[in-house]
């Protein structure tokens, strides 16, 4: 922070300390008498000290306490901006240090500039300028031998301090980076366990293929035979130079293989960060993959869009892009493949794409990868080996083995890993009986029996099977309509239900207006109340008492409340007439910085003039002390509301609990949680969702119909989601 700004803050806080001590004298005689009785004649000092301590606490909480009270102007004391950890950064730092030890300062500065850190570059520019001046002075003979040595040593020391500062940041960054890697690895492992329903994974059969790819592009693929690839998936990824396409039939195990690959990459690439992202949210309007990544990475990496851009620029990111086929439309799939190809035009970028084989064959665009593999059906002898290996460790293994040996249709069905896993769950309990006579009917029968058994089951709580079926069908249909594979509570919106009665629409709009404008209405009520409280001071003949002031303040607040409700009602009716429907939004809260808030304030000249006139008029009408007090109260109120309103942060926090976003929004007085509860109650009355939605979704996860990470949910497989979506009947 520059010295001028520090001095300005000190002067500003100092000027405000004077009127603070006169608050008891201005408020009431009773308060003044209480202060004299309990604090003594010097009670004003207590208020001033309390105010100063409060200011220090505010600065400390803003994260700038050290910066405000540090008057040093040394270049080496300035901390560079945060630098992302990487192996390349460590190598550059060591190379710069080696050059410095050899007294090669110019080369050391050039190496450090490759870190591309804005604030660090600023300091390097200053050091470079000092070094240039030193060489110029040395060349023309301005410096004597002692001055040359002293100047050179100072520049060297400042450069050494900068290197050590960056080294400390990289050390901290490495620790954070490794913690993030471990968190992601555990997340993918947990998801893999839930996807397999706590069953042992089978070795998926993989074959090199070029099906669906044009001959021109297929000719560039790595030379693999058509036989099964026996190397583990991590080795295949490395041999394809980090660009791989995985195709297969529905339920073949593409996502399972992708999660297994993510877990393997953590071992193979110590400085890389594999991130599994679902392509269902891609839209052609993004045009560039980087634009889409800024949005989805913000959620995955617990940062905002600026942070996502920094991660894309500085981190060794490996994109594991799942579900290209979930885009549904061929044009969207082609546009997405084109965007991925443009992204891959930069050397060193690595990615894996999964897609159903039929959807990939249908589009004209090719995936620009080095290898395409297909997850093939499981073979009969492989199944028998796998089930025999599981033996008696899993109760369903031997009964299922006997069933597929005696039932040809069942044997064909379990060639698809999804149906094998589903039958494992079925055979773990009461043995099912099948009656269908063709393969597709048998697969549908497996799904019917599986879903029925899980809806009849009870892990923790009982839900009527018919109601649970309707609730899951509604959820799946709305997720399919919006092309979603992951559900979080914020996704639940009023437009999920069609055919609201007009009264419920008006009430929903009213609540929406209340939530979005609550801070403005609070400010309005406080302003009216304070205006009524100060009203007697404008009349010279009136000598107000404390009771009069309190009554006037309450009256003003009540008038402000009535006017606010009236405006809410009018706005709600207008929006209803214009057919504007409400939406539920959250405002993700981040720790705020005093300096950043001051920078964000942009006051135009005419508002400055109005502000000055308001201050002069208030002081003229109320007198100096009362005018200053009134001015402080109004500024504090407006400042509070302004700062709260500024937290419309476009970034996304990493949610850890279902209501994380809603609870964070309440910190900035945005009570969208009220809208969520209202909507959930309405949907409960319509019979399309349970009242305690979180408990229900967690129960369905325990029954292996869904999976959860503690804050969001998804159906355990897209086949299950489509199954429930087809069961939904619109009223």
XYZ file of C-alpha atoms in Angstrom, residues 9-454:
446
model
C -6.302 6.393 6.292
C -4.574 7.565 9.475
C -5.842 11.142 9.000
C -9.356 9.964 8.156
C -9.572 7.755 11.234
C -8.076 10.496 13.379
C -10.645 13.073 12.261
C -13.484 10.726 13.149
C -12.223 10.099 16.677
C -13.144 13.615 17.860
C -16.962 13.475 17.477
C -17.105 9.915 18.849
C -16.469 11.155 22.383
C -19.532 13.444 22.260
C -22.070 10.692 21.492
C -23.418 10.432 25.100
C -23.938 14.210 25.264
C -25.919 14.217 22.020
C -28.077 11.129 22.484
C -29.714 11.769 25.876
C -29.140 13.073 29.390
C -29.764 9.584 30.789
C -26.898 8.114 28.753
C -24.596 10.959 29.820
C -25.494 10.414 33.500
C -24.901 6.651 33.159
C -21.470 7.265 31.610
C -20.530 9.717 34.370
C -21.642 7.268 37.046
C -19.892 4.190 35.629
C -16.977 5.584 33.624
C -16.217 8.873 35.352
C -15.705 12.371 33.943
C -13.284 11.069 31.305
C -15.873 8.829 29.677
C -15.209 10.441 26.277
C -11.774 8.854 26.246
C -13.318 5.394 26.615
C -15.434 5.936 23.499
C -12.466 7.266 21.532
C -10.216 4.357 22.568
C -12.966 1.839 21.787
C -13.403 3.411 18.358
C -9.673 3.320 17.590
C -9.386 -0.319 18.697
C -12.391 -1.162 16.534
C -10.707 0.448 13.521
C -7.572 -1.607 14.141
C -9.663 -4.778 14.352
C -11.375 -3.869 11.072
C -8.020 -3.415 9.360
C -6.776 -6.686 10.820
C -9.833 -8.585 9.567
C -9.449 -7.023 6.138
C -6.126 -8.830 5.829
C -4.031 -5.657 5.468
C -2.938 -4.938 9.043
C 0.745 -5.440 8.316
C 0.603 -3.541 5.061
C -1.100 -0.514 6.608
C 1.402 -0.131 9.436
C 4.510 -1.030 7.468
C 6.200 2.212 6.381
C 9.162 0.520 4.731
C 9.745 1.355 1.088
C 12.391 -1.258 0.445
C 11.839 -3.153 -2.773
C 12.680 -6.441 -1.115
C 9.922 -6.024 1.483
C 7.206 -6.079 -1.124
C 5.667 -9.469 -1.545
C 5.173 -10.677 -5.106
C 1.744 -11.781 -6.219
C 0.824 -15.385 -5.650
C 2.731 -17.731 -7.944
C 1.320 -21.122 -8.832
C 3.588 -24.007 -7.890
C 5.072 -26.140 -10.645
C 8.196 -28.166 -11.294
C 9.123 -25.671 -13.997
C 8.905 -22.808 -11.490
C 11.243 -24.625 -9.105
C 13.763 -25.180 -11.910
C 13.628 -21.533 -12.978
C 14.118 -20.359 -9.414
C 17.142 -22.612 -8.912
C 18.644 -21.453 -12.208
C 18.183 -17.799 -11.196
C 19.859 -18.479 -7.854
C 22.807 -20.169 -9.593
C 23.278 -17.150 -11.843
C 23.125 -14.827 -8.843
C 25.823 -16.817 -7.050
C 28.019 -16.340 -10.118
C 27.346 -12.564 -9.970
C 25.427 -12.748 -13.274
C 22.579 -10.475 -12.205
C 21.246 -9.703 -15.689
C 20.851 -13.387 -16.529
C 19.248 -14.052 -13.128
C 16.649 -11.309 -13.699
C 15.888 -12.635 -17.194
C 15.271 -16.135 -15.802
C 12.986 -14.809 -13.046
C 10.942 -12.866 -15.602
C 9.914 -16.207 -17.160
C 7.744 -16.840 -14.074
C 5.403 -14.165 -15.493
C 4.192 -12.835 -12.164
C 2.766 -9.257 -12.494
C 3.974 -7.847 -9.175
C 7.216 -9.806 -9.364
C 7.804 -8.401 -12.863
C 7.313 -4.908 -11.453
C 10.052 -5.476 -8.889
C 12.291 -7.069 -11.494
C 11.855 -3.976 -13.667
C 13.001 -1.770 -10.781
C 16.003 -3.994 -10.126
C 16.815 -4.084 -13.826
C 16.666 -0.274 -13.986
C 18.954 0.016 -10.962
C 21.357 -2.477 -12.499
C 21.367 -0.617 -15.835
C 22.099 2.661 -14.066
C 24.894 0.966 -12.123
C 26.530 -0.260 -15.325
C 26.159 3.171 -16.941
C 27.703 4.940 -13.947
C 30.450 2.357 -13.827
C 31.181 2.784 -17.526
C 31.531 6.577 -17.375
C 33.547 6.394 -14.157
C 31.131 8.159 -11.800
C 31.535 5.585 -9.032
C 34.673 4.887 -7.080
C 35.627 1.341 -6.118
C 33.867 1.451 -2.745
C 30.645 2.862 -4.245
C 30.710 0.246 -7.006
C 31.002 -2.571 -4.505
C 28.331 -1.135 -2.192
C 25.816 -0.505 -5.007
C 26.378 -3.920 -6.584
C 26.004 -5.679 -3.229
C 22.748 -3.827 -2.483
C 21.250 -4.814 -5.822
C 22.425 -8.396 -5.311
C 20.916 -8.512 -1.827
C 17.569 -7.139 -3.028
C 17.536 -9.696 -5.836
C 18.422 -12.462 -3.385
C 15.607 -11.342 -1.045
C 13.172 -11.408 -3.960
C 14.258 -14.928 -4.919
C 13.832 -16.110 -1.323
C 10.400 -14.484 -1.139
C 9.332 -16.289 -4.313
C 10.866 -19.507 -2.985
C 8.788 -19.233 0.200
C 5.659 -18.678 -1.852
C 6.432 -21.645 -4.056
C 6.996 -23.766 -0.960
C 3.604 -22.736 0.427
C 2.072 -23.173 -3.012
C 3.480 -26.692 -3.286
C 1.884 -27.638 0.023
C -1.495 -26.227 -1.065
C -1.159 -27.838 -4.489
C -0.458 -31.278 -3.060
C -3.379 -30.916 -0.645
C -5.619 -30.046 -3.580
C -4.345 -33.038 -5.541
C -5.081 -35.354 -2.623
C -8.568 -33.883 -2.230
C -9.324 -34.428 -5.919
C -7.899 -37.924 -5.863
C -10.062 -38.854 -2.889
C -13.102 -37.353 -4.600
C -12.591 -39.464 -7.711
C -11.916 -42.587 -5.665
C -15.119 -42.050 -3.679
C -17.074 -41.525 -6.856
C -15.620 -44.683 -8.394
C -16.576 -46.698 -5.310
C -20.144 -45.354 -5.429
C -20.414 -45.954 -9.167
C -19.429 -49.585 -8.652
C -21.764 -49.795 -5.627
C -18.858 -50.901 -3.423
C -18.156 -53.874 -5.718
C -14.744 -54.842 -7.008
C -14.020 -53.424 -10.474
C -13.643 -55.786 -13.398
C -10.843 -55.416 -15.903
C -12.513 -53.590 -18.776
C -11.704 -54.870 -22.252
C -10.071 -52.211 -24.447
C -9.281 -52.282 -28.168
C -7.635 -49.813 -30.522
C -10.093 -48.583 -33.134
C -10.719 -45.807 -35.628
C -14.459 -46.336 -36.015
C -16.250 -43.032 -36.574
C -13.027 -41.187 -37.432
C -12.229 -40.125 -40.993
C -9.433 -41.979 -42.789
C -7.348 -38.791 -43.034
C -7.279 -38.311 -39.246
C -7.173 -42.043 -38.425
C -3.945 -42.289 -40.428
C -2.266 -40.108 -37.782
C -3.166 -42.457 -34.916
C -0.502 -44.455 -33.122
C 0.043 -47.901 -34.701
C -1.920 -50.337 -32.566
C -3.281 -53.686 -33.671
C -6.971 -54.442 -33.390
C -6.323 -56.871 -30.575
C -7.139 -56.009 -27.000
C -4.811 -53.535 -25.280
C -3.399 -55.324 -22.274
C -1.407 -52.446 -20.774
C -3.008 -50.561 -17.918
C -4.850 -47.384 -18.899
C -2.180 -45.062 -17.486
C 0.467 -46.469 -19.809
C -1.904 -46.154 -22.765
C -2.445 -42.499 -21.860
C 1.308 -41.830 -21.790
C 1.903 -43.703 -25.055
C -0.766 -41.555 -26.731
C 1.137 -38.448 -25.603
C -1.770 -37.383 -23.449
C -4.434 -37.200 -26.176
C -6.926 -40.040 -26.102
C -10.493 -40.770 -27.234
C -12.502 -43.453 -25.408
C -15.667 -44.732 -27.112
C -18.083 -47.527 -26.324
C -21.689 -48.628 -26.047
C -23.945 -47.273 -23.248
C -22.929 -48.855 -19.947
C -19.627 -50.152 -21.317
C -17.669 -48.479 -18.514
C -16.267 -45.333 -20.157
C -16.720 -43.145 -17.070
C -15.397 -45.909 -14.824
C -12.296 -46.167 -17.001
C -11.905 -42.377 -16.935
C -12.032 -42.307 -13.126
C -9.490 -45.128 -12.981
C -7.264 -43.141 -15.341
C -7.581 -40.035 -13.141
C -6.438 -42.028 -10.127
C -3.503 -43.456 -12.092
C -2.360 -40.057 -13.387
C -1.853 -38.839 -9.821
C 0.901 -41.467 -9.541
C 2.356 -41.052 -13.018
C 2.413 -37.227 -13.100
C 3.514 -35.783 -9.712
C 3.088 -32.154 -10.806
C -0.051 -32.576 -12.946
C -3.654 -32.020 -11.921
C -6.155 -34.323 -13.668
C -9.672 -32.882 -13.576
C -12.768 -34.873 -14.562
C -15.282 -32.543 -16.220
C -18.643 -33.410 -17.727
C -19.271 -31.923 -21.159
C -23.046 -31.789 -20.680
C -22.829 -28.085 -19.772
C -21.015 -27.140 -22.985
C -22.914 -24.784 -25.302
C -22.047 -23.648 -28.804
C -22.237 -20.041 -27.606
C -18.991 -20.567 -25.685
C -17.131 -20.924 -29.004
C -13.790 -21.508 -27.237
C -13.109 -24.316 -24.791
C -11.201 -21.897 -22.534
C -14.365 -19.835 -22.021
C -16.274 -22.922 -20.904
C -13.369 -24.018 -18.706
C -13.362 -20.685 -16.874
C -16.908 -21.438 -15.733
C -16.622 -25.111 -14.822
C -13.115 -24.939 -13.350
C -14.247 -22.187 -11.006
C -16.508 -24.729 -9.324
C -14.078 -27.639 -9.516
C -11.063 -25.744 -8.170
C -12.775 -23.559 -5.570
C -11.952 -20.248 -7.211
C -13.515 -17.529 -9.359
C -13.124 -16.943 -13.088
C -9.902 -14.997 -12.626
C -8.522 -17.872 -10.568
C -9.645 -20.362 -13.213
C -7.780 -18.367 -15.868
C -4.663 -18.406 -13.688
C -4.964 -22.185 -13.267
C -5.303 -22.644 -17.024
C -2.241 -20.495 -17.584
C 0.061 -21.748 -14.832
C -0.980 -25.295 -13.877
C -0.116 -28.537 -15.619
C -3.774 -29.371 -16.136
C -4.973 -32.635 -17.697
C -8.592 -32.466 -18.852
C -10.624 -35.670 -18.589
C -13.742 -34.725 -20.553
C -16.614 -37.124 -19.945
C -19.906 -37.536 -21.783
C -19.514 -35.853 -25.166
C -22.636 -37.731 -26.279
C -24.701 -36.011 -23.567
C -24.795 -32.858 -25.700
C -27.527 -34.666 -27.683
C -27.491 -32.410 -30.790
C -24.983 -33.242 -33.523
C -24.208 -29.557 -34.109
C -23.293 -29.083 -30.445
C -21.063 -32.189 -30.488
C -19.291 -30.966 -33.632
C -18.816 -27.475 -32.181
C -17.415 -28.950 -28.979
C -14.959 -31.186 -30.866
C -13.843 -28.178 -32.915
C -13.291 -26.150 -29.738
C -11.262 -29.013 -28.214
C -9.164 -29.157 -31.399
C -8.465 -25.411 -31.150
C -7.555 -25.860 -27.491
C -5.154 -28.647 -28.439
C -3.422 -26.448 -31.018
C -1.181 -25.277 -28.168
C 1.601 -27.853 -27.649
C 1.726 -29.617 -24.302
C -2.007 -29.553 -23.607
C -3.372 -32.993 -22.750
C -6.931 -34.257 -22.676
C -9.078 -37.381 -22.822
C -12.593 -37.493 -24.315
C -15.284 -40.134 -23.763
C -18.290 -40.601 -26.039
C -20.820 -43.237 -26.994
C -19.753 -44.830 -30.250
C -23.020 -44.274 -32.156
C -23.128 -40.547 -31.380
C -19.485 -40.150 -32.392
C -20.020 -41.954 -35.694
C -22.992 -39.697 -36.455
C -21.129 -36.361 -36.409
C -18.821 -35.061 -39.132
C -16.134 -33.597 -36.855
C -13.163 -35.740 -35.808
C -11.580 -35.837 -32.376
C -8.006 -34.563 -32.798
C -6.266 -37.172 -30.661
C -3.341 -39.552 -31.061
C -5.227 -42.724 -30.201
C -8.828 -43.940 -30.136
C -9.785 -46.930 -28.015
C -13.099 -48.707 -27.569
C -14.318 -50.211 -24.321
C -15.574 -53.504 -25.643
C -18.060 -55.985 -24.196
C -16.857 -58.369 -21.521
C -16.164 -61.875 -22.800
C -17.736 -64.982 -21.318
C -14.517 -66.573 -20.145
C -13.379 -63.235 -18.703
C -16.639 -62.964 -16.736
C -16.241 -66.435 -15.307
C -12.665 -65.676 -14.278
C -13.691 -62.399 -12.621
C -16.641 -63.918 -10.725
C -14.568 -66.907 -9.672
C -11.860 -64.534 -8.444
C -14.420 -62.674 -6.325
C -15.495 -66.047 -4.971
C -17.059 -65.930 -1.559
C -15.750 -62.457 -0.725
C -18.888 -61.084 -2.337
C -22.100 -63.060 -1.680
C -23.490 -62.573 -5.173
C -20.474 -63.843 -7.142
C -21.166 -67.592 -7.214
C -25.003 -67.369 -7.623
C -24.518 -64.910 -10.490
C -21.902 -67.178 -12.069
C -24.341 -70.095 -12.005
C -27.108 -67.905 -13.465
C -25.113 -66.664 -16.462
C -23.870 -70.189 -17.157
C -27.454 -71.447 -17.408
C -29.138 -68.382 -18.986
C -27.782 -67.287 -22.422
C -29.679 -63.958 -22.373
C -28.300 -63.117 -18.966
C -24.828 -63.998 -20.213
C -25.259 -61.563 -23.106
C -26.585 -58.829 -20.821
C -23.634 -58.959 -18.420
C -21.220 -58.363 -21.282
C -22.100 -54.722 -20.588
C -20.355 -53.784 -17.301
C -23.290 -51.654 -16.113
C -25.672 -54.618 -16.203
C -23.046 -56.847 -14.596
C -22.771 -54.394 -11.703
C -26.571 -54.102 -11.485
C -26.977 -57.877 -11.365
C -24.323 -58.087 -8.659
C -26.536 -55.877 -6.494
C -29.626 -57.931 -7.335
C -28.034 -61.313 -6.641
C -26.658 -60.067 -3.316
C -30.183 -60.375 -1.919
C -33.199 -62.401 -2.979
C -32.483 -64.196 -6.259
C -34.474 -62.579 -9.102
C -36.608 -64.463 -11.619
C -36.522 -63.389 -15.292
C -39.222 -64.133 -17.863
C -38.319 -62.167 -21.032
C -37.125 -63.872 -24.216
C -34.969 -61.283 -26.063
C -31.918 -59.249 -25.094
C -33.406 -55.726 -25.042
C -36.437 -56.901 -23.081
C -34.127 -58.709 -20.679
C -32.116 -55.515 -20.067
C -35.330 -53.584 -19.444
C -36.500 -56.330 -17.085
C -33.215 -56.136 -15.163
C -33.728 -52.396 -14.719
C -37.352 -52.834 -13.606
C -36.476 -55.480 -11.024
C -33.458 -53.509 -9.793
C -35.360 -50.222 -9.367
C -38.338 -51.955 -7.761
C -36.114 -53.754 -5.266
C -34.290 -50.545 -4.354
